[in-house]
Amino acid sequence: MSGAAPVLSVDNVVKFFGEHQVLRGISLDVAEHQVVTVIGSSGSGKSTLMRCVNLLEVIDDGVIALDGRDITDPRVDPDHVRRRIGVVFQAYNLFPHMNVQDNITLAPRVVHGVPRAAAVERARELLARVGLEDKADEYPDRLSGGQQQRVAIVRALATDPRLLLLDEITSALDPELVGDVLRLVRELAEQGMTILMATHEMGFARQVADHVCFLDQGVVLEQGPPEQVLGDPVEPRTRQFLARIIDAGRL
Amino acid sequence: MRTTELYEPSARELDRRAYRRSRARRSTAVALASTLVFALLAYLTVTNAPGWDRTRATFFDISYGWEVLPDILEGLWLNIRVLAVAAVAVVVVALMLALLRTLRGPVFLPLRLLATAYIDLFRGMPLLIVLYLVGFGLPALRLDWLPTSETTLGTIALVLTYSAYVAEVFRAGIEAVHPSQRAAARSLGLTYRQTMRMVVLPQAVRKVTPPLLNDFVAMQKDVGLISVLGAVDAIRKAQIEVAQTFNFTPYVVAGLLFVLLAVPSARLADWVTNRAARRQQAGGLV
Ligand SMILES: Nc1ncnc2c1ncn2[C@@H]1O[C@H](COP(=O)(O)OP(=O)(O)O)[C@@H](O)[C@H]1O
Ligand SMILES: [Mg+2]
């Protein structure tokens, strides 16, 4: 595909859960090396959008394209698509029966055919980068939340994904741990990682995001550069949402 | 969110749906065709076997089968009653054993040991031997407060054996509930017993319902073993017939009746498993 095609393009995506239309025509693009954040109140469909992009849910209409190629075509093998996307979930979702190193090296070894020694070396290197080199042999349930989340990020990075999906990765963390995880995301952004991130951390979005999308009632109500969407929103509902967040002391 | 307005799928979406439907139709057709071919091959192999005519006469004599059916059904009714009583007793005893085995703390060591010994004993001992010991050994004691009917003794033997199995299934379920659930319940101030009853056991039972129903199906057939004590159930009735005519069709009839009995339980197990998956998981494709 041409160099101009965005890494991820979501076009008019519709998703129903039974009668309930959660996404009502969502459109957004993430260009290469861009960080796009999705904001919106709880239940607005941020996680659903992420799950649709990763093909964990079948969309009911619209198109999602990765590097210009329609991935919602039923002829496309979802496993091939998922191999190119790294996902970090809000609840970490580490495998409790494997130690940290095995969690990280599982996909490189089993899916991408990386030899064990190389996978381990890369895992150690990534762990060192997030300050967890001494936890490689520890089991997830014995780590703190912030440590678990950093391991989850490393697990997603270990396969060198084309696109990283981060779904409210700090909302289960203590404020003091939030900083560690966000610093890591910022580093990734600086190194040119392409990221789509749902978050409630408006301060972070303002500093790191290239583009902010406000999700409301199943559509992208407002989008643009962070200064505009977060600083001078046009839509009254965006203002309302931001006011509530400011009240909660998070901006 | 708004759900009232009408939603019109786009041409692209209609196209995707048509493609998925055609794929589904194709896999169904392939599955159906391969099943038919296999069935045909099996049928031809059996009917062309040199001894097929003899076999058919002694095992699949349809008119004789119809003749003995009412008698065997009468016997099956005894199996069903035994099954109902035994199933309830097994659940109660097994749950108690499982709870004893999962008690924490050194005070409960004797109880834990007892429960473990019971389970080791009855899980290891062949059901047939338990049936003989209970069915013939207990009456030999001549204690007049002990039951003497073959059916009751057979039921006791079944309960002894199956509760040992089912206790282990329950225990596996209890231990599969994540420790954070106990922590959450105890932090709310619930006692050990309340935590077990209201948080751990409901989750444990849900996790183990499919294997429990599997054990239930296994017990459905093993109920037929009480015939060795002389209880006149479906198998015993068939045996009596066979002894008179030397035609084995009654056994086949009894066997088919047991299969018919097991089918609803099997479908129930499938349904329960699917429903639990749909209700509790986020769903999606994987
Ligand atoms: N598997 C599901 N089945 C039915 N409804 C769901 C399911 N997942 C999410 N929803 C509903 O979809 C809406 C959006 O949820 P979600 O995407 O998790 O929101 P957010 O991540 O923005 O908080 C919610 O109203 C939620 O109840
Ligand atoms: Mg969410």
GROMACS .gro file of N, CA and C in nm, chain A residues 94-238:
model
  435
   94LEU      N    1  -0.241  -1.102   3.248
   94LEU     CA    2  -0.123  -1.188   3.237
   94LEU      C    3  -0.167  -1.332   3.266
   95PHE      N    4  -0.091  -1.430   3.215
   95PHE     CA    5  -0.126  -1.568   3.241
   95PHE      C    6  -0.071  -1.607   3.378
   96PRO      N    7  -0.159  -1.638   3.475
   96PRO     CA    8  -0.111  -1.658   3.612
   96PRO      C    9  -0.028  -1.785   3.628
   97HIS      N   10  -0.038  -1.878   3.535
   97HIS     CA   11   0.034  -2.005   3.552
   97HIS      C   12   0.173  -2.002   3.489
   98MET      N   13   0.213  -1.885   3.436
   98MET     CA   14   0.346  -1.875   3.375
   98MET      C   15   0.422  -1.763   3.444
   99ASN      N   16   0.553  -1.778   3.455
   99ASN     CA   17   0.628  -1.668   3.514
   99ASN      C   18   0.641  -1.555   3.411
  100VAL      N   19   0.696  -1.444   3.458
  100VAL     CA   20   0.702  -1.324   3.375
  100VAL      C   21   0.770  -1.352   3.242
  101GLN      N   22   0.884  -1.419   3.248
  101GLN     CA   23   0.959  -1.444   3.126
  101GLN      C   24   0.880  -1.528   3.026
  102ASP      N   25   0.810  -1.630   3.078
  102ASP     CA   26   0.732  -1.714   2.987
  102ASP      C   27   0.613  -1.639   2.931
  103ASN      N   28   0.553  -1.552   3.013
  103ASN     CA   29   0.445  -1.468   2.961
  103ASN      C   30   0.493  -1.388   2.841
  104ILE      N   31   0.614  -1.335   2.853
  104ILE     CA   32   0.665  -1.246   2.748
  104ILE      C   33   0.711  -1.324   2.626
  105THR      N   34   0.773  -1.439   2.648
  105THR     CA   35   0.832  -1.509   2.534
  105THR      C   36   0.732  -1.603   2.465
  106LEU      N   37   0.615  -1.620   2.524
  106LEU     CA   38   0.519  -1.716   2.465
  106LEU      C   39   0.490  -1.687   2.318
  107ALA      N   40   0.441  -1.565   2.290
  107ALA     CA   41   0.402  -1.535   2.152
  107ALA      C   42   0.521  -1.533   2.057
  108PRO      N   43   0.633  -1.468   2.094
  108PRO     CA   44   0.747  -1.472   2.001
  108PRO      C   45   0.786  -1.615   1.966
  109ARG      N   46   0.787  -1.704   2.065
  109ARG     CA   47   0.831  -1.841   2.038
  109ARG      C   48   0.725  -1.920   1.960
  110VAL      N   49   0.601  -1.917   2.011
  110VAL     CA   50   0.499  -2.006   1.956
  110VAL      C   51   0.438  -1.952   1.827
  111VAL      N   52   0.420  -1.820   1.821
  111VAL     CA   53   0.353  -1.763   1.704
  111VAL      C   54   0.453  -1.718   1.598
  112HIS      N   55   0.563  -1.656   1.642
  112HIS     CA   56   0.655  -1.598   1.546
  112HIS      C   57   0.778  -1.683   1.521
  113GLY      N   58   0.788  -1.796   1.590
  113GLY     CA   59   0.898  -1.888   1.563
  113GLY      C   60   1.036  -1.839   1.602
  114VAL      N   61   1.043  -1.747   1.699
  114VAL     CA   62   1.173  -1.700   1.746
  114VAL      C   63   1.234  -1.810   1.834
  115PRO      N   64   1.362  -1.841   1.813
  115PRO     CA   65   1.425  -1.943   1.899
  115PRO      C   66   1.422  -1.899   2.046
  116ARG      N   67   1.413  -1.997   2.134
  116ARG     CA   68   1.396  -1.968   2.276
  116ARG      C   69   1.502  -1.871   2.328
  117ALA      N   70   1.628  -1.898   2.296
  117ALA     CA   71   1.736  -1.816   2.350
  117ALA      C   72   1.720  -1.669   2.309
  118ALA      N   73   1.687  -1.649   2.182
  118ALA     CA   74   1.670  -1.512   2.132
  118ALA      C   75   1.551  -1.445   2.200
  119ALA      N   76   1.443  -1.521   2.214
  119ALA     CA   77   1.323  -1.464   2.276
  119ALA      C   78   1.351  -1.425   2.421
  120VAL      N   79   1.425  -1.511   2.491
  120VAL     CA   80   1.457  -1.482   2.631
  120VAL      C   81   1.545  -1.357   2.640
  121GLU      N   82   1.643  -1.351   2.551
  121GLU     CA   83   1.734  -1.236   2.554
  121GLU      C   84   1.656  -1.106   2.534
  122ARG      N   85   1.565  -1.108   2.435
  122ARG     CA   86   1.485  -0.989   2.406
  122ARG      C   87   1.395  -0.956   2.525
  123ALA      N   88   1.337  -1.060   2.588
  123ALA     CA   89   1.250  -1.037   2.704
  123ALA      C   90   1.328  -0.969   2.816
  124ARG      N   91   1.451  -1.019   2.841
  124ARG     CA   92   1.534  -0.961   2.948
  124ARG      C   93   1.566  -0.814   2.918
  125GLU      N   94   1.594  -0.789   2.790
  125GLU     CA   95   1.629  -0.654   2.747
  125GLU      C   96   1.510  -0.558   2.771
  126LEU      N   97   1.390  -0.605   2.729
  126LEU     CA   98   1.271  -0.521   2.748
  126LEU      C   99   1.241  -0.502   2.896
  127LEU      N  100   1.257  -0.611   2.974
  127LEU     CA  101   1.230  -0.601   3.117
  127LEU      C  102   1.325  -0.500   3.182
  128ALA      N  103   1.452  -0.503   3.136
  128ALA     CA  104   1.549  -0.409   3.192
  128ALA      C  105   1.505  -0.266   3.160
  129ARG      N  106   1.449  -0.248   3.041
  129ARG     CA  107   1.407  -0.114   3.002
  129ARG      C  108   1.297  -0.060   3.092
  130VAL      N  109   1.212  -0.151   3.144
  130VAL     CA  110   1.104  -0.104   3.231
  130VAL      C  111   1.139  -0.124   3.378
  131GLY      N  112   1.267  -0.156   3.403
  131GLY     CA  113   1.312  -0.166   3.542
  131GLY      C  114   1.266  -0.290   3.615
  132LEU      N  115   1.244  -0.398   3.541
  132LEU     CA  116   1.194  -0.519   3.607
  132LEU      C  117   1.283  -0.640   3.580
  133GLU      N  118   1.414  -0.612   3.552
  133GLU     CA  119   1.499  -0.724   3.513
  133GLU      C  120   1.505  -0.834   3.619
  134ASP      N  121   1.487  -0.798   3.746
  134ASP     CA  122   1.498  -0.899   3.851
  134ASP      C  123   1.367  -0.975   3.873
  135LYS      N  124   1.264  -0.947   3.794
  135LYS     CA  125   1.135  -1.014   3.816
  135LYS      C  126   1.106  -1.121   3.712
  136ALA      N  127   1.204  -1.153   3.627
  136ALA     CA  128   1.177  -1.243   3.515
  136ALA      C  129   1.122  -1.378   3.561
  137ASP      N  130   1.168  -1.425   3.677
  137ASP     CA  131   1.125  -1.558   3.720
  137ASP      C  132   1.006  -1.554   3.816
  138GLU      N  133   0.957  -1.434   3.842
  138GLU     CA  134   0.846  -1.421   3.937
  138GLU      C  135   0.714  -1.452   3.867
  139TYR      N  136   0.612  -1.494   3.945
  139TYR     CA  137   0.480  -1.518   3.888
  139TYR      C  138   0.393  -1.392   3.902
  140PRO      N  139   0.304  -1.367   3.804
  140PRO     CA  140   0.229  -1.241   3.799
  140PRO      C  141   0.157  -1.207   3.929
  141ASP      N  142   0.093  -1.305   3.994
  141ASP     CA  143   0.017  -1.273   4.114
  141ASP      C  144   0.105  -1.220   4.227
  142ARG      N  145   0.236  -1.235   4.214
  142ARG     CA  146   0.326  -1.187   4.320
  142ARG      C  147   0.388  -1.053   4.287
  143LEU      N  148   0.337  -0.987   4.181
  143LEU     CA  149   0.386  -0.854   4.146
  143LEU      C  150   0.282  -0.749   4.183
  144SER      N  151   0.327  -0.626   4.200
  144SER     CA  152   0.232  -0.518   4.224
  144SER      C  153   0.159  -0.486   4.094
  145GLY      N  154   0.049  -0.410   4.105
  145GLY     CA  155  -0.029  -0.377   3.987
  145GLY      C  156   0.053  -0.306   3.881
  146GLY      N  157   0.133  -0.209   3.924
  146GLY     CA  158   0.214  -0.134   3.827
  146GLY      C  159   0.316  -0.224   3.759
  147GLN      N  160   0.373  -0.316   3.837
  147GLN     CA  161   0.469  -0.410   3.778
  147GLN      C  162   0.400  -0.502   3.679
  148GLN      N  163   0.282  -0.550   3.719
  148GLN     CA  164   0.209  -0.638   3.627
  148GLN      C  165   0.177  -0.565   3.497
  149GLN      N  166   0.134  -0.439   3.509
  149GLN     CA  167   0.097  -0.367   3.388
  149GLN      C  168   0.220  -0.343   3.300
  150ARG      N  169   0.334  -0.317   3.363
  150ARG     CA  170   0.454  -0.298   3.281
  150ARG      C  171   0.492  -0.429   3.212
  151VAL      N  172   0.475  -0.541   3.282
  151VAL     CA  173   0.501  -0.670   3.217
  151VAL      C  174   0.405  -0.690   3.100
  152ALA      N  175   0.279  -0.650   3.121
  152ALA     CA  176   0.180  -0.667   3.013
  152ALA      C  177   0.220  -0.584   2.891
  153ILE      N  178   0.273  -0.465   2.916
  153ILE     CA  179   0.317  -0.382   2.803
  153ILE      C  180   0.435  -0.448   2.733
  154VAL      N  181   0.529  -0.499   2.812
  154VAL     CA  182   0.644  -0.567   2.752
  154VAL      C  183   0.597  -0.688   2.672
  155ARG      N  184   0.498  -0.760   2.725
  155ARG     CA  185   0.446  -0.876   2.652
  155ARG      C  186   0.392  -0.834   2.516
  156ALA      N  187   0.322  -0.718   2.514
  156ALA     CA  188   0.265  -0.671   2.387
  156ALA      C  189   0.375  -0.624   2.292
  157LEU      N  190   0.486  -0.572   2.348
  157LEU     CA  191   0.593  -0.519   2.264
  157LEU      C  192   0.684  -0.627   2.208
  158ALA      N  193   0.686  -0.741   2.275
  158ALA     CA  194   0.786  -0.843   2.244
  158ALA      C  195   0.771  -0.896   2.102
  159THR      N  196   0.657  -0.874   2.039
  159THR     CA  197   0.638  -0.924   1.903
  159THR      C  198   0.656  -0.813   1.800
  160ASP      N  199   0.711  -0.697   1.845
  160ASP     CA  200   0.730  -0.582   1.755
  160ASP      C  201   0.605  -0.551   1.674
  161PRO      N  202   0.496  -0.516   1.742
  161PRO     CA  203   0.371  -0.494   1.669
  161PRO      C  204   0.375  -0.367   1.585
  162ARG      N  205   0.292  -0.365   1.483
  162ARG     CA  206   0.277  -0.251   1.395
  162ARG      C  207   0.196  -0.143   1.466
  163LEU      N  208   0.103  -0.188   1.550
  163LEU     CA  209   0.011  -0.096   1.618
  163LEU      C  210  -0.007  -0.145   1.761
  164LEU      N  211  -0.009  -0.050   1.855
  164LEU     CA  212  -0.027  -0.087   1.994
  164LEU      C  213  -0.161  -0.032   2.042
  165LEU      N  214  -0.246  -0.120   2.096
  165LEU     CA  215  -0.374  -0.077   2.152
  165LEU      C  216  -0.363  -0.077   2.303
  166LEU      N  217  -0.388   0.036   2.364
  166LEU     CA  218  -0.378   0.045   2.510
  166LEU      C  219  -0.515   0.084   2.564
  167ASP      N  220  -0.578  -0.003   2.640
  167ASP     CA  221  -0.714   0.023   2.686
  167ASP      C  222  -0.715   0.059   2.834
  168GLU      N  223  -0.720   0.187   2.864
  168GLU     CA  224  -0.723   0.236   3.002
  168GLU      C  225  -0.624   0.160   3.089
  169ILE      N  226  -0.500   0.158   3.045
  169ILE     CA  227  -0.403   0.073   3.111
  169ILE      C  228  -0.363   0.124   3.249
  170THR      N  229  -0.401   0.246   3.282
  170THR     CA  230  -0.361   0.295   3.414
  170THR      C  231  -0.477   0.305   3.511
  171SER      N  232  -0.599   0.271   3.467
  171SER     CA  233  -0.712   0.300   3.555
  171SER      C  234  -0.725   0.202   3.671
  172ALA      N  235  -0.650   0.092   3.668
  172ALA     CA  236  -0.655   0.001   3.782
  172ALA      C  237  -0.534   0.023   3.875
  173LEU      N  238  -0.459   0.131   3.851
  173LEU     CA  239  -0.332   0.148   3.924
  173LEU      C  240  -0.339   0.261   4.028
  174ASP      N  241  -0.256   0.249   4.129
  174ASP     CA  242  -0.238   0.360   4.224
  174ASP      C  243  -0.182   0.480   4.150
  175PRO      N  244  -0.219   0.600   4.192
  175PRO     CA  245  -0.165   0.721   4.128
  175PRO      C  246  -0.012   0.719   4.117
  176GLU      N  247   0.055   0.672   4.220
  176GLU     CA  248   0.202   0.677   4.215
  176GLU      C  249   0.258   0.579   4.112
  177LEU      N  250   0.181   0.474   4.082
  177LEU     CA  251   0.228   0.378   3.983
  177LEU      C  252   0.191   0.422   3.842
  178VAL      N  253   0.087   0.506   3.834
  178VAL     CA  254   0.042   0.554   3.703
  178VAL      C  255   0.159   0.620   3.631
  179GLY      N  256   0.235   0.700   3.705
  179GLY     CA  257   0.347   0.772   3.645
  179GLY      C  258   0.445   0.679   3.575
  180ASP      N  259   0.481   0.569   3.642
  180ASP     CA  260   0.577   0.474   3.582
  180ASP      C  261   0.527   0.425   3.447
  181VAL      N  262   0.400   0.385   3.446
  181VAL     CA  263   0.346   0.324   3.325
  181VAL      C  264   0.334   0.429   3.214
  182LEU      N  265   0.290   0.549   3.251
  182LEU     CA  266   0.275   0.653   3.149
  182LEU      C  267   0.410   0.695   3.093
  183ARG      N  268   0.512   0.699   3.181
  183ARG     CA  269   0.646   0.734   3.133
  183ARG      C  270   0.690   0.634   3.027
  184LEU      N  271   0.657   0.508   3.051
  184LEU     CA  272   0.692   0.404   2.956
  184LEU      C  273   0.621   0.427   2.822
  185VAL      N  274   0.492   0.462   2.829
  185VAL     CA  275   0.418   0.486   2.704
  185VAL      C  276   0.476   0.605   2.631
  186ARG      N  277   0.512   0.707   2.707
  186ARG     CA  278   0.570   0.826   2.643
  186ARG      C  279   0.700   0.790   2.571
  187GLU      N  280   0.784   0.708   2.634
  187GLU     CA  281   0.907   0.664   2.569
  187GLU      C  282   0.878   0.591   2.439
  188LEU      N  283   0.777   0.504   2.447
  188LEU     CA  284   0.741   0.428   2.326
  188LEU      C  285   0.699   0.524   2.216
  189ALA      N  286   0.620   0.625   2.254
  189ALA     CA  287   0.573   0.723   2.156
  189ALA      C  288   0.691   0.796   2.095
  190GLU      N  289   0.786   0.834   2.180
  190GLU     CA  290   0.903   0.907   2.129
  190GLU      C  291   0.985   0.821   2.034
  191GLN      N  292   0.984   0.689   2.059
  191GLN     CA  293   1.059   0.602   1.968
  191GLN      C  294   0.983   0.571   1.841
  192GLY      N  295   0.862   0.629   1.828
  192GLY     CA  296   0.792   0.616   1.701
  192GLY      C  297   0.687   0.507   1.695
  193MET      N  298   0.652   0.449   1.808
  193MET     CA  299   0.548   0.348   1.810
  193MET      C  300   0.413   0.410   1.771
  194THR      N  301   0.335   0.336   1.696
  194THR     CA  302   0.201   0.383   1.659
  194THR      C  303   0.102   0.332   1.763
  195ILE      N  304   0.030   0.426   1.825
  195ILE     CA  305  -0.049   0.386   1.944
  195ILE      C  306  -0.191   0.440   1.936
  196LEU      N  307  -0.287   0.354   1.965
  196LEU     CA  308  -0.425   0.396   1.988
  196LEU      C  309  -0.455   0.365   2.134
  197MET      N  310  -0.494   0.469   2.208
  197MET     CA  311  -0.499   0.454   2.353
  197MET      C  312  -0.626   0.514   2.410
  198ALA      N  313  -0.701   0.432   2.484
  198ALA     CA  314  -0.815   0.485   2.558
  198ALA      C  315  -0.765   0.525   2.696
  199THR      N  316  -0.800   0.645   2.741
  199THR     CA  317  -0.745   0.688   2.869
  199THR      C  318  -0.833   0.791   2.937
  200HIS      N  319  -0.817   0.802   3.069
  200HIS     CA  320  -0.880   0.909   3.144
  200HIS      C  321  -0.778   1.011   3.190
  201GLU      N  322  -0.650   0.987   3.153
  201GLU     CA  323  -0.543   1.075   3.197
  201GLU      C  324  -0.532   1.192   3.100
  202MET      N  325  -0.609   1.298   3.126
  202MET     CA  326  -0.615   1.409   3.030
  202MET      C  327  -0.481   1.482   3.021
  203GLY      N  328  -0.413   1.493   3.135
  203GLY     CA  329  -0.284   1.562   3.133
  203GLY      C  330  -0.188   1.490   3.041
  204PHE      N  331  -0.188   1.360   3.051
  204PHE     CA  332  -0.101   1.278   2.968
  204PHE      C  333  -0.140   1.293   2.821
  205ALA      N  334  -0.272   1.286   2.795
  205ALA     CA  335  -0.320   1.297   2.657
  205ALA      C  336  -0.273   1.430   2.597
  206ARG      N  337  -0.284   1.535   2.677
  206ARG     CA  338  -0.247   1.667   2.627
  206ARG      C  339  -0.099   1.672   2.589
  207GLN      N  340  -0.014   1.608   2.671
  207GLN     CA  341   0.130   1.616   2.646
  207GLN      C  342   0.177   1.521   2.536
  208VAL      N  343   0.120   1.402   2.531
  208VAL     CA  344   0.177   1.299   2.445
  208VAL      C  345   0.098   1.277   2.316
  209ALA      N  346  -0.035   1.296   2.321
  209ALA     CA  347  -0.116   1.259   2.205
  209ALA      C  348  -0.096   1.357   2.090
  210ASP      N  349  -0.103   1.305   1.967
  210ASP     CA  350  -0.104   1.391   1.849
  210ASP      C  351  -0.246   1.428   1.814
  211HIS      N  352  -0.339   1.345   1.862
  211HIS     CA  353  -0.476   1.359   1.816
  211HIS      C  354  -0.566   1.301   1.926
  212VAL      N  355  -0.675   1.370   1.956
  212VAL     CA  356  -0.766   1.322   2.060
  212VAL      C  357  -0.905   1.304   2.001
  213CYS      N  358  -0.969   1.188   2.032
  213CYS     CA  359  -1.107   1.166   1.986
  213CYS      C  360  -1.197   1.156   2.108
  214PHE      N  361  -1.304   1.234   2.108
  214PHE     CA  362  -1.400   1.226   2.219
  214PHE      C  363  -1.517   1.138   2.175
  215LEU      N  364  -1.534   1.026   2.246
  215LEU     CA  365  -1.638   0.930   2.213
  215LEU      C  366  -1.759   0.959   2.299
  216ASP      N  367  -1.875   0.974   2.233
  216ASP     CA  368  -1.995   1.000   2.311
  216ASP      C  369  -2.114   0.936   2.240
  217GLN      N  370  -2.193   0.860   2.315
  217GLN     CA  371  -2.312   0.795   2.261
  217GLN      C  372  -2.283   0.721   2.131
  218GLY      N  373  -2.168   0.654   2.128
  218GLY     CA  374  -2.141   0.565   2.015
  218GLY      C  375  -2.088   0.633   1.890
  219VAL      N  376  -2.057   0.763   1.896
  219VAL     CA  377  -1.992   0.827   1.781
  219VAL      C  378  -1.874   0.910   1.830
  220VAL      N  379  -1.783   0.943   1.737
  220VAL     CA  380  -1.675   1.036   1.770
  220VAL      C  381  -1.735   1.175   1.757
  221LEU      N  382  -1.767   1.235   1.871
  221LEU     CA  383  -1.839   1.362   1.868
  221LEU      C  384  -1.746   1.476   1.828
  222GLU      N  385  -1.621   1.466   1.871
  222GLU     CA  386  -1.528   1.574   1.842
  222GLU      C  387  -1.389   1.515   1.835
  223GLN      N  388  -1.309   1.558   1.738
  223GLN     CA  389  -1.171   1.513   1.736
  223GLN      C  390  -1.080   1.620   1.680
  224GLY      N  391  -0.953   1.611   1.716
  224GLY     CA  392  -0.859   1.712   1.671
  224GLY      C  393  -0.735   1.708   1.756
  225PRO      N  394  -0.646   1.807   1.740
  225PRO     CA  395  -0.527   1.813   1.824
  225PRO      C  396  -0.567   1.833   1.970
  226PRO      N  397  -0.485   1.786   2.063
  226PRO     CA  398  -0.523   1.792   2.205
  226PRO      C  399  -0.551   1.933   2.253
  227GLU      N  400  -0.474   2.031   2.201
  227GLU     CA  401  -0.496   2.169   2.250
  227GLU      C  402  -0.640   2.211   2.221
  228GLN      N  403  -0.689   2.168   2.103
  228GLN     CA  404  -0.823   2.210   2.066
  228GLN      C  405  -0.929   2.131   2.144
  229VAL      N  406  -0.923   1.997   2.137
  229VAL     CA  407  -1.030   1.916   2.198
  229VAL      C  408  -1.031   1.931   2.349
  230LEU      N  409  -0.910   1.935   2.409
  230LEU     CA  410  -0.905   1.942   2.555
  230LEU      C  411  -0.904   2.086   2.603
  231GLY      N  412  -0.849   2.177   2.520
  231GLY     CA  413  -0.836   2.316   2.564
  231GLY      C  414  -0.955   2.402   2.527
  232ASP      N  415  -1.006   2.381   2.405
  232ASP     CA  416  -1.111   2.471   2.359
  232ASP      C  417  -1.216   2.393   2.280
  233PRO      N  418  -1.286   2.301   2.347
  233PRO     CA  419  -1.378   2.214   2.275
  233PRO      C  420  -1.497   2.291   2.220
  234VAL      N  421  -1.543   2.246   2.104
  234VAL     CA  422  -1.656   2.310   2.038
  234VAL      C  423  -1.788   2.258   2.094
  235GLU      N  424  -1.792   2.126   2.113
  235GLU     CA  425  -1.918   2.062   2.151
  235GLU      C  426  -1.948   2.081   2.299
  236PRO      N  427  -2.072   2.116   2.332
  236PRO     CA  428  -2.108   2.131   2.474
  236PRO      C  429  -2.087   2.003   2.555
  237ARG      N  430  -2.112   1.888   2.491
  237ARG     CA  431  -2.098   1.762   2.566
  237ARG      C  432  -1.951   1.736   2.600
  238THR      N  433  -1.861   1.775   2.511
  238THR     CA  434  -1.719   1.760   2.540
  238THR      C  435  -1.682   1.847   2.660
   0.00000   0.00000   0.00000
